[in-house]
Coordinates of C-alpha atoms in Angstrom, one line a residue:
X87 CA -20.1 -8.3 44.9
X88 CA -21.1 -8.8 48.9
X89 CA -19.5 -11.0 51.2
X90 CA -20.5 -12.3 54.6
X91 CA -19.2 -10.1 57.0
X92 CA -18.4 -12.9 59.6
X93 CA -16.2 -14.5 57.3
X94 CA -13.2 -12.4 56.9
X95 CA -14.8 -10.7 53.7
X96 CA -14.2 -14.0 51.8
X97 CA -16.8 -15.6 49.7
X98 CA -18.5 -19.0 51.0
X99 CA -21.5 -20.5 49.8
X100 CA -22.4 -21.8 53.3
X101 CA -22.8 -17.8 54.1
X102 CA -26.0 -16.6 52.5
X103 CA -26.0 -12.7 52.4
X104 CA -28.3 -9.9 51.1
X105 CA -27.6 -6.1 50.3
X106 CA -28.9 -3.3 52.4
X107 CA -29.2 -0.1 49.6
X108 CA -29.9 3.5 50.6
X109 CA -30.0 6.5 47.6
X110 CA -30.6 9.7 48.5
X111 CA -31.1 13.3 46.8
X112 CA -31.9 16.9 47.7
X113 CA -35.1 18.0 45.6
X114 CA -35.7 21.0 44.0
X115 CA -37.4 22.5 47.7
X116 CA -34.5 21.5 49.3
X117 CA -35.9 18.6 50.7
X118 CA -33.5 15.3 51.3
X119 CA -35.1 12.2 49.6
X120 CA -34.1 8.9 50.7
X121 CA -34.9 5.3 49.2
X122 CA -34.1 2.0 50.6
X123 CA -34.0 -1.7 49.0
X124 CA -33.0 -5.0 50.8
X125 CA -32.1 -7.1 47.9
X126 CA -32.8 -11.3 48.1
X127 CA -30.6 -13.6 50.4
X128 CA -27.6 -14.9 47.5
X129 CA -24.6 -16.8 48.5
X130 CA -21.6 -14.9 50.0
X131 CA -19.2 -13.7 46.8
X132 CA -22.3 -13.2 44.6
X133 CA -23.3 -9.8 42.8
X134 CA -26.2 -7.8 44.1
X135 CA -27.8 -5.2 42.5
X136 CA -30.6 -2.9 42.7
X137 CA -32.9 -1.2 40.1
X138 CA -33.2 2.6 41.3
X139 CA -36.8 3.6 41.4
X140 CA -38.4 5.6 38.5
X141 CA -39.1 9.0 40.6
X142 CA -35.3 10.0 40.4
X143 CA -34.9 13.3 39.4
X144 CA -33.1 14.2 36.4
X145 CA -30.0 16.7 36.4
X146 CA -29.5 15.8 40.3
X147 CA -26.6 14.3 42.1
X148 CA -28.0 11.3 43.5
X149 CA -26.0 9.5 46.1
X150 CA -25.8 5.8 47.4
X151 CA -24.1 3.0 49.4
X152 CA -24.5 -0.3 50.4
X153 CA -23.8 -2.9 53.1
X154 CA -24.2 -6.8 53.7
X155 CA -26.6 -8.5 55.8
X156 CA -26.3 -12.3 56.7
X157 CA -29.0 -12.2 59.1
X158 CA -27.1 -12.1 62.2
X159 CA -24.6 -9.1 61.8
X160 CA -24.1 -6.0 58.8
X161 CA -20.8 -4.9 57.6
X162 CA -20.2 -1.4 57.5
X163 CA -21.7 1.0 54.7
X164 CA -19.2 0.9 51.7
X165 CA -18.6 4.7 52.2
X166 CA -17.3 4.3 55.8
X167 CA -13.5 3.7 56.4
X168 CA -11.7 3.8 53.3
X169 CA -14.6 3.6 51.4
X170 CA -15.9 5.9 49.1
X171 CA -19.2 7.2 48.3
X172 CA -21.0 6.5 44.6
X173 CA -23.2 9.1 43.1
X174 CA -24.7 9.4 39.9
X175 CA -26.8 12.1 37.6
X176 CA -29.7 10.7 35.9
X177 CA -29.7 12.5 32.0
X178 CA -32.9 11.8 30.2
X179 CA -32.4 14.5 27.6
X180 CA -30.1 14.3 24.3
X181 CA -28.0 17.0 23.5
X182 CA -28.6 19.2 20.6
X183 CA -26.8 18.9 17.1
X184 CA -23.6 19.9 16.9
X185 CA -23.1 22.9 14.7
X186 CA -20.1 22.7 12.0
X187 CA -18.0 25.1 10.9
X188 CA -14.4 25.4 8.9
X189 CA -12.3 28.3 7.4
X190 CA -10.8 26.1 4.6
X191 CA -14.3 24.5 3.5
X192 CA -17.0 27.3 3.7
X193 CA -20.4 26.2 2.8
X194 CA -20.7 25.2 -1.1
X195 CA -23.3 27.9 -1.9
X196 CA -20.5 30.5 -1.2
X197 CA -17.5 28.5 -2.7
X198 CA -18.1 25.5 -4.6
X199 CA -14.8 24.0 -5.0
X200 CA -12.1 24.3 -2.1
X201 CA -8.6 23.6 -2.3
X202 CA -7.6 20.8 -2.2
X203 CA -6.0 17.2 -2.2
X204 CA -2.9 17.3 -0.2
X205 CA -3.8 20.6 1.7
X206 CA -5.0 20.3 5.5
X207 CA -8.6 21.6 6.4
X208 CA -10.0 22.2 9.7
X209 CA -13.7 21.6 11.1
X210 CA -15.0 23.4 14.5
X211 CA -17.8 21.1 16.0
X212 CA -19.6 22.2 18.9
X213 CA -23.3 21.9 20.5
X214 CA -25.5 24.3 22.1
X215 CA -26.0 21.7 25.3
X216 CA -23.5 22.4 27.7
X217 CA -23.0 18.8 28.9
X218 CA -21.4 17.3 25.6
X219 CA -18.1 15.6 26.2
X220 CA -17.4 14.6 22.9
X221 CA -18.2 14.5 19.2
X222 CA -18.4 11.1 17.3
X223 CA -17.7 12.1 13.8
X224 CA -17.1 10.3 10.0
X225 CA -16.0 11.4 6.6
X226 CA -16.9 9.4 3.8
X227 CA -14.0 6.9 3.1
X228 CA -12.5 7.8 6.5
X229 CA -11.3 8.6 9.0
X230 CA -14.2 8.0 11.3
X231 CA -13.3 8.7 15.1
X232 CA -14.2 10.3 18.6
X233 CA -12.6 13.2 19.6
X234 CA -13.1 14.6 23.0
X235 CA -14.0 18.1 24.8
X236 CA -11.4 19.8 26.7
X237 CA -14.2 20.2 29.2
X238 CA -18.2 19.8 29.0
X239 CA -19.7 22.3 26.7
X240 CA -16.4 22.9 25.1
X241 CA -16.0 22.8 21.1
X242 CA -13.6 20.7 19.1
X243 CA -11.2 21.3 16.2
X244 CA -10.0 18.3 13.9
X245 CA -7.6 18.6 10.8
X246 CA -8.3 16.9 7.8
X247 CA -6.0 15.8 5.2
X248 CA -8.0 15.4 2.0
X249 CA -6.8 12.0 -0.1
X250 CA -8.7 12.5 -3.3
X251 CA -10.8 15.1 -4.9
X252 CA -14.4 15.1 -5.3
X253 CA -17.5 15.6 -3.4
X254 CA -17.0 15.0 0.5
X255 CA -19.2 14.8 3.7
X256 CA -18.8 14.6 7.5
X257 CA -21.4 13.5 9.6
X258 CA -21.1 14.6 13.3
X259 CA -23.3 13.2 16.5
X260 CA -22.9 15.3 19.9
X261 CA -22.3 12.7 22.8
X262 CA -23.1 14.1 26.2
X263 CA -21.7 13.1 29.9
X264 CA -24.5 10.5 30.3
X265 CA -23.4 8.8 26.7
X266 CA -26.5 10.2 24.9
X267 CA -26.0 11.0 21.2
X268 CA -27.5 14.2 19.5
X269 CA -29.2 13.8 15.8
X270 CA -26.6 13.6 13.0
X271 CA -25.4 17.0 11.5
X272 CA -24.1 16.8 8.3
X273 CA -21.7 19.2 6.0
X274 CA -20.8 19.1 2.6
X275 CA -18.2 20.3 0.7
X276 CA -16.1 19.4 -2.7
X277 CA -12.2 19.2 -3.0
X278 CA -10.2 20.5 -5.9
X279 CA -7.5 18.1 -7.0
X280 CA -4.3 18.6 -5.7
X281 CA -2.2 21.6 -7.1
X282 CA 0.6 21.5 -9.2
X283 CA 4.1 21.9 -8.2
X284 CA 5.4 25.5 -7.6
X285 CA 9.0 24.5 -8.9
X286 CA 9.8 21.9 -11.7
X287 CA 12.7 21.4 -13.6
X288 CA 11.8 18.6 -16.2
X289 CA 15.7 18.4 -17.3
X290 CA 14.8 17.3 -20.6
X291 CA 16.6 20.4 -22.3
X292 CA 18.6 20.2 -25.4
X293 CA 22.1 18.3 -25.1
X294 CA 23.9 21.8 -25.7
X295 CA 22.2 23.4 -22.7
X296 CA 24.0 25.2 -20.1
X297 CA 21.0 25.9 -17.9
X298 CA 17.6 23.7 -17.0
X299 CA 14.4 25.6 -18.1
X300 CA 11.8 25.5 -15.4
X301 CA 8.2 24.7 -15.9
X302 CA 7.3 26.4 -13.1
X303 CA 10.0 28.8 -11.1
X304 CA 13.2 30.1 -11.7
X305 CA 15.3 28.4 -14.2
X306 CA 18.5 26.2 -13.1
X307 CA 22.0 27.5 -13.8
X308 CA 24.2 23.9 -14.4
X309 CA 27.8 23.1 -13.8
X310 CA 30.3 22.2 -16.1
X311 CA 30.0 18.6 -15.0
X312 CA 26.5 18.2 -15.9
X313 CA 25.3 16.4 -19.4
X314 CA 22.2 17.0 -20.6
X315 CA 20.1 14.6 -23.1
X316 CA 20.5 11.4 -21.0
X317 CA 18.3 8.3 -21.0
X318 CA 15.2 8.3 -19.0
X319 CA 13.4 5.3 -17.0
X320 CA 11.5 3.5 -19.2
X321 CA 7.7 4.2 -19.2
X322 CA 7.7 7.1 -17.3
X323 CA 6.5 10.5 -18.3
X324 CA 10.2 11.4 -18.2
X325 CA 11.5 12.2 -21.6
X326 CA 15.2 12.9 -21.2
X327 CA 17.7 13.2 -18.0
X328 CA 20.8 15.1 -17.2
X329 CA 24.0 13.0 -16.3
X330 CA 26.3 14.5 -13.2
X331 CA 30.0 13.6 -12.8
X332 CA 30.1 13.4 -8.8
X333 CA 32.9 16.3 -9.1
X334 CA 32.2 19.5 -7.6
X335 CA 31.3 20.7 -10.7
X336 CA 28.4 18.6 -11.2
X337 CA 25.1 20.5 -9.8
X338 CA 22.3 22.9 -11.1
X339 CA 20.8 25.3 -9.0
X340 CA 18.4 28.4 -9.2
X341 CA 20.6 30.5 -6.9
X342 CA 17.7 30.9 -4.4
X343 CA 15.3 29.4 -1.8
X344 CA 12.2 27.0 -3.3
X345 CA 10.4 26.4 -0.2
X346 CA 10.1 27.6 3.5
X347 CA 11.2 23.7 5.2
X348 CA 9.0 25.1 8.1
X349 CA 6.1 24.6 6.4
X350 CA 4.5 21.5 4.6
X351 CA 6.3 20.5 1.7
X352 CA 7.6 17.6 -0.5
X353 CA 10.6 17.5 -3.1
X354 CA 11.0 14.4 -6.0
X355 CA 12.9 13.3 -8.7
X356 CA 14.0 10.4 -11.1
X357 CA 17.7 8.9 -10.0
X358 CA 20.0 6.5 -11.4
X359 CA 23.2 6.3 -9.4
X360 CA 27.0 5.3 -11.1
X361 CA 28.0 4.1 -7.6
X362 CA 26.1 3.4 -4.0
X363 CA 29.7 3.2 -1.9
X364 CA 29.5 6.8 -0.8
X365 CA 27.0 9.5 0.6
X366 CA 25.4 11.5 -2.5
X367 CA 22.8 13.8 -2.6
X368 CA 20.0 14.5 -5.0
X369 CA 18.7 17.9 -3.9
X370 CA 18.7 20.0 -0.9
X371 CA 18.5 23.6 0.0
X372 CA 21.3 25.5 2.0
X373 CA 21.3 26.8 5.5
X374 CA 24.2 28.0 7.5
X375 CA 27.0 25.5 7.2
X376 CA 24.4 22.5 6.9
X377 CA 21.6 21.6 4.5
X378 CA 18.0 22.7 5.8
X379 CA 16.7 19.0 4.3
X380 CA 18.8 16.6 2.0
X381 CA 17.3 13.6 0.0
X382 CA 19.7 11.2 -1.6
X383 CA 21.9 8.2 -0.9
X384 CA 23.3 7.3 2.3
X385 CA 26.2 4.5 3.5
X386 CA 25.4 2.7 6.4
X387 CA 26.5 0.0 8.4
X388 CA 23.9 -2.6 6.6
X389 CA 25.0 -1.0 3.1
X390 CA 23.2 1.9 0.9
X391 CA 20.1 2.9 1.5
X392 CA 17.8 6.1 0.3
X393 CA 17.5 8.6 2.8
X394 CA 15.4 12.1 3.7
X395 CA 16.8 14.3 6.3
X396 CA 15.2 17.3 7.7
X397 CA 15.1 19.2 10.9
X398 CA 17.0 16.2 13.3
X399 CA 15.0 13.5 11.7
X400 CA 16.5 11.0 9.1
X401 CA 13.9 8.3 7.5
X402 CA 15.8 5.6 5.1
X403 CA 14.8 2.7 3.3
X404 CA 15.1 0.9 -0.2
X405 CA 18.1 -0.6 -1.6
X406 CA 19.8 1.7 -4.2
X407 CA 21.3 -0.5 -7.3
X408 CA 24.0 1.2 -9.4
X409 CA 22.7 1.6 -12.7
X410 CA 19.3 0.9 -11.8
X411 CA 16.4 3.8 -11.6
X412 CA 14.5 4.8 -8.3
X413 CA 11.7 7.3 -7.8
X414 CA 12.5 9.2 -4.4
X415 CA 9.9 11.6 -2.6
X416 CA 11.1 13.2 0.8
X417 CA 7.6 14.6 2.4
X418 CA 7.6 17.3 5.9
X419 CA 3.9 17.6 7.1
X420 CA 4.2 20.7 9.4
X421 CA 0.5 19.5 10.6
X422 CA 1.8 16.2 12.4
X423 CA 5.6 17.0 12.5
X424 CA 6.8 13.9 11.0
X425 CA 9.1 13.3 7.9
X426 CA 8.4 10.8 5.3
X427 CA 10.4 9.1 2.3
X428 CA 8.7 7.4 -0.4
X429 CA 10.9 4.9 -2.9
X430 CA 9.3 4.2 -6.2
X431 CA 5.7 5.3 -4.8
X432 CA 6.1 3.3 -1.9
X433 CA 6.6 4.6 1.7
X434 CA 9.9 3.2 3.1
X435 CA 11.1 3.3 6.7
X436 CA 9.1 4.8 9.6
X437 CA 8.0 8.2 9.7
X438 CA 10.1 10.3 11.9
X439 CA 9.7 13.4 14.2
X440 CA 11.4 16.5 13.0
X441 CA 11.8 20.4 13.8
X442 CA 13.0 22.1 11.1
X443 CA 14.6 25.7 11.2
X444 CA 14.8 28.2 8.6
X445 CA 16.6 27.6 5.3
X446 CA 16.6 30.4 3.4
X447 CA 19.6 29.4 0.8
X448 CA 19.5 28.1 -2.7
X449 CA 17.9 25.0 -3.6
X450 CA 20.6 22.9 -4.9
X451 CA 20.3 19.9 -7.7
X452 CA 23.1 17.1 -6.8
X453 CA 25.3 18.6 -3.9
X454 CA 24.4 19.6 -0.3
X455 CA 26.3 22.3 1.4
X456 CA 28.3 21.2 4.5
X457 CA 30.7 23.1 7.2
X458 CA 33.6 22.9 4.5
X459 CA 31.5 23.7 1.6
X460 CA 29.6 21.6 -0.9
X461 CA 29.9 18.1 -0.5
X462 CA 28.4 14.5 -1.4
X463 CA 28.2 15.3 -5.2
X464 CA 25.8 13.2 -7.2
X465 CA 27.2 10.7 -9.4
X466 CA 24.7 9.4 -12.1
X467 CA 21.4 10.5 -13.8
X468 CA 18.5 12.9 -12.4
X469 CA 15.5 13.7 -14.0
X470 CA 12.1 15.7 -13.4
X471 CA 12.8 17.4 -10.1
X472 CA 9.5 18.6 -8.3
X473 CA 8.8 20.5 -5.4
X474 CA 5.4 21.1 -4.0
X475 CA 4.2 23.1 -1.3
X476 CA 1.5 20.8 0.2
X477 CA 1.6 16.8 1.0
X478 CA 1.7 14.7 -1.7
X479 CA -0.4 11.9 -1.0
X480 CA 0.3 8.1 -1.1
X481 CA -1.9 7.5 -4.3
X482 CA 0.2 10.8 -5.9
X483 CA 3.3 9.2 -4.7
X484 CA 2.5 6.3 -6.7
X485 CA 1.6 7.9 -9.7
X486 CA 4.4 10.0 -9.9
X487 CA 6.6 7.2 -9.7
X488 CA 4.6 4.8 -12.2
X489 CA 6.1 3.5 -15.2
X490 CA 3.7 2.1 -17.6
X491 CA 4.2 -1.2 -19.0
X492 CA 5.4 -1.7 -22.7
X493 CA 4.1 -4.8 -24.6
X494 CA 7.0 -6.4 -25.9
X495 CA 5.3 -9.3 -27.7
X496 CA 2.0 -10.9 -28.1
X497 CA 2.0 -14.9 -29.8
X498 CA -1.7 -16.1 -30.2
X499 CA -0.3 -19.3 -31.8
X500 CA -3.2 -19.3 -34.1
X501 CA -1.1 -20.4 -36.7
X502 CA 2.3 -21.0 -38.3
X503 CA 4.3 -20.8 -41.7
X504 CA 7.6 -22.6 -42.4
X505 CA 7.7 -23.2 -38.7
X506 CA 7.3 -19.6 -37.5
X507 CA 4.0 -18.6 -35.6
X508 CA 4.1 -14.8 -36.1
X509 CA 3.9 -11.9 -33.5
X510 CA 0.8 -10.1 -33.6
X511 CA 1.9 -6.9 -34.3
X512 CA 4.7 -7.9 -37.0
X513 CA 7.3 -8.7 -34.0
X514 CA 9.7 -11.3 -34.1
X515 CA 8.2 -14.6 -34.4
X516 CA 8.5 -17.7 -32.5
X517 CA 10.4 -20.5 -33.9
X518 CA 8.5 -24.0 -33.5
X519 CA 11.0 -27.0 -32.9
X520 CA 10.9 -30.4 -33.6
X521 CA 8.0 -32.3 -32.0
X522 CA 5.9 -28.7 -31.9
X523 CA 3.0 -27.8 -34.4
X524 CA -0.2 -25.5 -34.4
X525 CA -3.5 -27.5 -34.0
X526 CA -6.0 -25.6 -35.4
X527 CA -10.1 -26.4 -34.5
X528 CA -11.2 -26.9 -37.8
X529 CA -8.1 -29.5 -38.2
X530 CA -10.2 -32.4 -36.8
X531 CA -14.5 -33.0 -36.7
X532 CA -14.1 -35.9 -35.1
X533 CA -17.1 -36.8 -32.6
X534 CA -16.5 -39.9 -30.6
X535 CA -20.7 -40.3 -30.2
X536 CA -21.0 -40.9 -34.0
X537 CA -17.2 -42.3 -34.6
X538 CA -16.2 -44.2 -31.8
X539 CA -13.1 -45.2 -33.8
X540 CA -11.6 -41.8 -33.8
X541 CA -9.5 -40.0 -31.3
X542 CA -11.0 -37.0 -29.4
X543 CA -8.8 -33.6 -29.6
X544 CA -9.7 -31.3 -26.9
X545 CA -10.8 -27.6 -28.5
X546 CA -8.3 -25.1 -29.1
X547 CA -7.5 -23.2 -25.6
X548 CA -8.3 -19.8 -26.9
X549 CA -9.1 -18.6 -30.4
X550 CA -8.9 -20.8 -33.0
X551 CA -5.7 -22.5 -32.6
X552 CA -2.4 -23.3 -30.1
X553 CA 0.7 -25.0 -30.1
X554 CA 0.5 -28.4 -29.3
X555 CA 4.1 -30.1 -27.8
X556 CA 4.8 -33.8 -27.6
X557 CA 6.7 -33.9 -24.3
X558 CA 9.8 -35.6 -25.9
X559 CA 11.1 -32.9 -28.1
X560 CA 8.7 -30.2 -28.8
X561 CA 9.1 -26.6 -27.9
X562 CA 9.0 -22.6 -29.3
X563 CA 11.5 -20.1 -28.9
X564 CA 12.2 -16.6 -29.4
X565 CA 15.4 -15.7 -31.3
X566 CA 16.8 -13.7 -27.9
X567 CA 15.7 -12.9 -24.6
X568 CA 12.2 -11.3 -24.7
X569 CA 12.2 -9.7 -21.4
X570 CA 14.9 -8.3 -19.4
X571 CA 15.3 -10.2 -16.0
X572 CA 17.0 -7.2 -14.6
X573 CA 14.2 -5.2 -14.8
X574 CA 10.6 -5.0 -14.3
X575 CA 8.7 -7.5 -16.3
X576 CA 5.5 -9.5 -16.9
X577 CA 4.9 -12.9 -18.9
X578 CA 1.3 -14.4 -19.4
X579 CA 0.9 -18.1 -20.9
X580 CA -2.3 -20.3 -21.3
X581 CA -1.4 -23.8 -20.9
X582 CA -3.3 -27.0 -20.7
X583 CA -1.3 -30.5 -19.5
X584 CA -2.3 -33.6 -22.0
X585 CA -1.7 -36.1 -18.7
X586 CA -3.6 -35.5 -15.3
X587 CA -0.5 -36.9 -13.7
X588 CA 2.5 -36.2 -15.4
X589 CA 5.7 -38.6 -14.8
X590 CA 8.2 -35.6 -14.2
X591 CA 8.3 -31.9 -14.1
X592 CA 7.2 -30.1 -17.0
X593 CA 8.5 -26.4 -18.0
X594 CA 5.9 -24.2 -19.4
X595 CA 8.8 -21.3 -19.8
X596 CA 12.1 -20.3 -19.3
X597 CA 14.6 -17.7 -20.3
X598 CA 18.1 -19.0 -20.3
X599 CA 21.4 -17.0 -19.3
X600 CA 25.0 -18.6 -20.5
X601 CA 24.9 -21.7 -18.3
X602 CA 21.5 -22.3 -16.8
X603 CA 17.9 -20.4 -16.6
X604 CA 17.4 -17.1 -15.6
X605 CA 14.0 -18.2 -14.3
X606 CA 11.7 -21.0 -15.5
X607 CA 7.9 -22.0 -14.7
X608 CA 7.0 -25.5 -14.4
X609 CA 4.6 -27.9 -13.4
X610 CA 5.7 -30.2 -10.4
X611 CA 3.4 -32.9 -10.6
X612 CA 4.6 -34.9 -7.2
X613 CA 3.1 -31.5 -5.0
X614 CA 0.2 -30.7 -8.2
X615 CA 1.9 -27.3 -8.1
X616 CA 3.1 -25.0 -10.7
X617 CA 6.3 -23.2 -9.6
X618 CA 8.6 -20.3 -10.6
X619 CA 12.2 -22.0 -10.0
X620 CA 15.5 -19.5 -10.4
X621 CA 19.5 -20.7 -9.8
X622 CA 21.3 -19.1 -7.5
X623 CA 24.0 -18.0 -9.9
X624 CA 24.7 -18.6 -13.6
X625 CA 26.8 -21.4 -13.5
X626 CA 26.7 -25.1 -15.1
X627 CA 25.0 -26.8 -12.1
X628 CA 24.0 -24.2 -10.1
X629 CA 21.8 -24.9 -7.2
X630 CA 17.9 -24.0 -8.1
X631 CA 15.5 -22.8 -5.4
X632 CA 11.8 -22.4 -5.8
X633 CA 11.1 -19.0 -5.0
X634 CA 7.3 -19.3 -5.3
X635 CA 4.6 -21.7 -6.1
X636 CA 1.0 -22.3 -6.2
X637 CA -1.6 -25.3 -6.3
X638 CA -3.1 -26.1 -9.2
X639 CA -3.6 -28.6 -12.3
X640 CA -5.6 -28.8 -15.4
X641 CA -4.8 -32.0 -17.3
X642 CA -6.6 -33.7 -20.4
X643 CA -9.7 -31.9 -21.4
X644 CA -9.9 -29.0 -19.2
X645 CA -10.0 -25.0 -20.7
X646 CA -6.3 -24.6 -19.5
X647 CA -4.7 -22.5 -17.2
X648 CA -3.8 -18.8 -17.3
X649 CA -0.1 -18.3 -15.6
X650 CA 1.8 -14.9 -15.1
X651 CA 5.1 -14.2 -13.6
X652 CA 5.2 -10.5 -12.6
X653 CA 8.6 -9.2 -11.5
X654 CA 9.0 -5.7 -10.1
X655 CA 12.0 -4.3 -10.0
X656 CA 11.2 -1.5 -7.4
X657 CA 10.1 -3.5 -4.6
X658 CA 12.4 -6.5 -5.9
X659 CA 9.3 -8.8 -5.3
X660 CA 8.2 -11.7 -7.6
X661 CA 5.0 -13.2 -8.4
X662 CA 3.6 -16.3 -9.7
X663 CA -0.3 -16.0 -11.0
X664 CA -2.7 -18.7 -11.6
X665 CA -6.0 -17.5 -13.1
X666 CA -5.5 -14.2 -12.1
X667 CA -4.9 -15.1 -8.5
X668 CA -1.6 -15.3 -6.0
X669 CA -0.9 -15.4 -2.6
X670 CA 1.8 -15.2 -0.2
X671 CA 3.1 -18.9 -1.0
X672 CA 3.4 -17.6 -4.8
X673 CA 5.7 -14.2 -4.2
X674 CA 8.7 -14.2 -3.1
X675 CA 11.5 -11.0 -2.2
X676 CA 14.6 -11.3 -4.6
X677 CA 17.8 -9.4 -4.3
X678 CA 20.1 -11.1 -6.3
X679 CA 18.8 -11.0 -10.0
X680 CA 20.6 -11.1 -13.1
X681 CA 20.2 -10.3 -16.5
X682 CA 19.5 -13.1 -18.7
X683 CA 21.1 -13.4 -22.2
X684 CA 19.4 -16.7 -23.8
X685 CA 16.2 -16.7 -25.5
X686 CA 12.5 -17.2 -23.9
X687 CA 11.8 -20.5 -24.1
X688 CA 8.2 -22.3 -24.4
X689 CA 7.7 -26.0 -23.4
X690 CA 11.3 -26.6 -22.5
X691 CA 14.0 -25.7 -19.7
X692 CA 17.9 -26.0 -19.1
X693 CA 19.3 -29.3 -17.8
X694 CA 22.8 -30.8 -17.3
X695 CA 23.0 -32.1 -20.5
X696 CA 21.3 -29.9 -22.6
X697 CA 17.7 -29.3 -22.5
X698 CA 15.0 -30.9 -20.5
X699 CA 11.6 -30.9 -18.7
X700 CA 9.8 -30.9 -21.7
X701 CA 6.0 -30.2 -21.9
X702 CA 3.4 -32.4 -22.7
X703 CA 0.8 -30.2 -23.5
X704 CA -1.0 -27.2 -24.9
X705 CA 0.3 -23.6 -25.0
X706 CA -1.9 -20.3 -26.1
X707 CA -1.8 -16.6 -25.7
X708 CA 2.4 -16.1 -24.9
X709 CA 2.4 -12.4 -23.8
X710 CA 5.4 -10.4 -22.5
X711 CA 5.7 -6.9 -21.2
X712 CA 8.5 -4.8 -19.8
X713 CA 7.1 -3.5 -16.5
X714 CA 5.0 -5.3 -13.7
X715 CA 1.5 -5.2 -14.8
X716 CA -1.2 -4.5 -12.1
X717 CA -3.4 -7.1 -10.5
X718 CA -6.7 -5.9 -12.2
X719 CA -4.4 -6.5 -15.5
X720 CA -2.9 -9.5 -14.8
X721 CA -6.2 -11.1 -14.7
X722 CA -7.2 -10.1 -17.9
X723 CA -4.1 -12.0 -19.5
X724 CA -4.5 -15.2 -21.8
X725 CA -8.3 -14.2 -23.0
X726 CA -7.3 -13.5 -26.7
X727 CA -7.4 -9.3 -26.6
X728 CA -5.8 -7.6 -29.0
X729 CA -5.7 -4.5 -26.9
X730 CA -2.3 -3.7 -24.9
X731 CA -2.7 -4.3 -21.1
X732 CA -0.8 -1.0 -20.6

């Protein structure tokens, strides 16, 4: 901006000024060249500019300055006094393409598949042009970024951690100091799947074993406080586990180190604590009077938490529960210098900077070496201990912690005999109470257009029939609890309300405790929402809480709505789905869930004086799973498939 020199450098519309520009350079013959320009008159304080002439030479330093002129006086030049001279170099040539090299990822013509997921590679980008100051690069699926050169013309090297196997390509553009871009350079390579663990103890040895066989690595001798042949987490690939009694005799060790903790490594295991009120170690590796790393459970001011400690860093997260399975994975990434902790396949806490020292002592399962000897013995179960000499990437961590859902029951409600509607796999049937019946599509041939006196009945919800409930006494029930509410579960159902605007709340699903319901799914007509309702505790008259809800109703002659409840014990979250969709209002965190002991109910829920909230409508396709179904599988519930979504 230029200001009237007579106005103390303050803008004033009554003081128009023009700008006097000068630019100069020395040409190839050593002769100074100068160009001048005077702008049009504009109000003081206006922006003024000069488009430089087209005879400006390339790759030559051009200097310029400007001053203001109001027709009576001129200001000092902009580089006089405290000012500074401005200069630029005009670049009319784009840089040459970058070359790309990599020691870990050679040309596919030389080595087609390279190792691999979770193993860092490095790419060096260089351009023959000496004025390149940065490189813009991108890999299929990311990352996409720009990296600066240490000085113009210098090469740069970037690390790359492949997160998945398969063909990959890196594209690079060299950028010079004027911002001009080179053409695209491309580098193709192929990444193998992540390599197997370097040490693994499945801990599925026979019950009378005295040592744990190693799938890879060295067998681990067991102390006398170790019991083989214990239970395993349902839905996991682990067959059996070992129980450690928490004493000084409860440990396993190969009596040798398994990893150089100064390099990248990951260690993981399935665990189930028998107590949570003291520090306990799952795995560690000996150093001088201290563990080189320690993965386990730690007591904190806020309560128990899972923990991974290494090299002065500690990452904590999750909430251990007595008798509950969890999958733990501790990771040290030497490339970034950070420690990470995964609990049940999800990163817990915040990555911390670590500087591990050498720990060449023995690897330990169930204890950690301290100054006074081995301490923090594990009390509980441990299964499938693995050690990797690479980064275990997030998708792999989730897979290691995966628990495959198991179909507990699928009632298609197509028919009933003697008041019993069968389960599709010959499991326990649902028992129909008074006011409940099975409607078959062939039961009525009523066509109101032909017979005005007949009463129209909507078609079956799914398949050839469905359950009809009268809203007064109608229900169906299992013989006992179908899902364990203290562990992950999924329930799905298709429902159609008989009335567009019911007069009171109506329950479609519930499972009882001793005095109240562990949960119930109901329709609340006042808010037009499906609600998941849970009591604060299993006591008569205990306050109820709507933990999640989602808007939607389908009364009368619609095709029904597909509802699902998914509880994930790994994250202590419960979600309510409507037609395969959920949202923030339909998701809740739970910390005080309890095991229900009562039977699964269809069409009613507990009330102060017995049973109530009877459903007036149709119900179909009741499905129950142990384990939390994925979103993609939840969307497939209620369509009449006979195939298990496991």
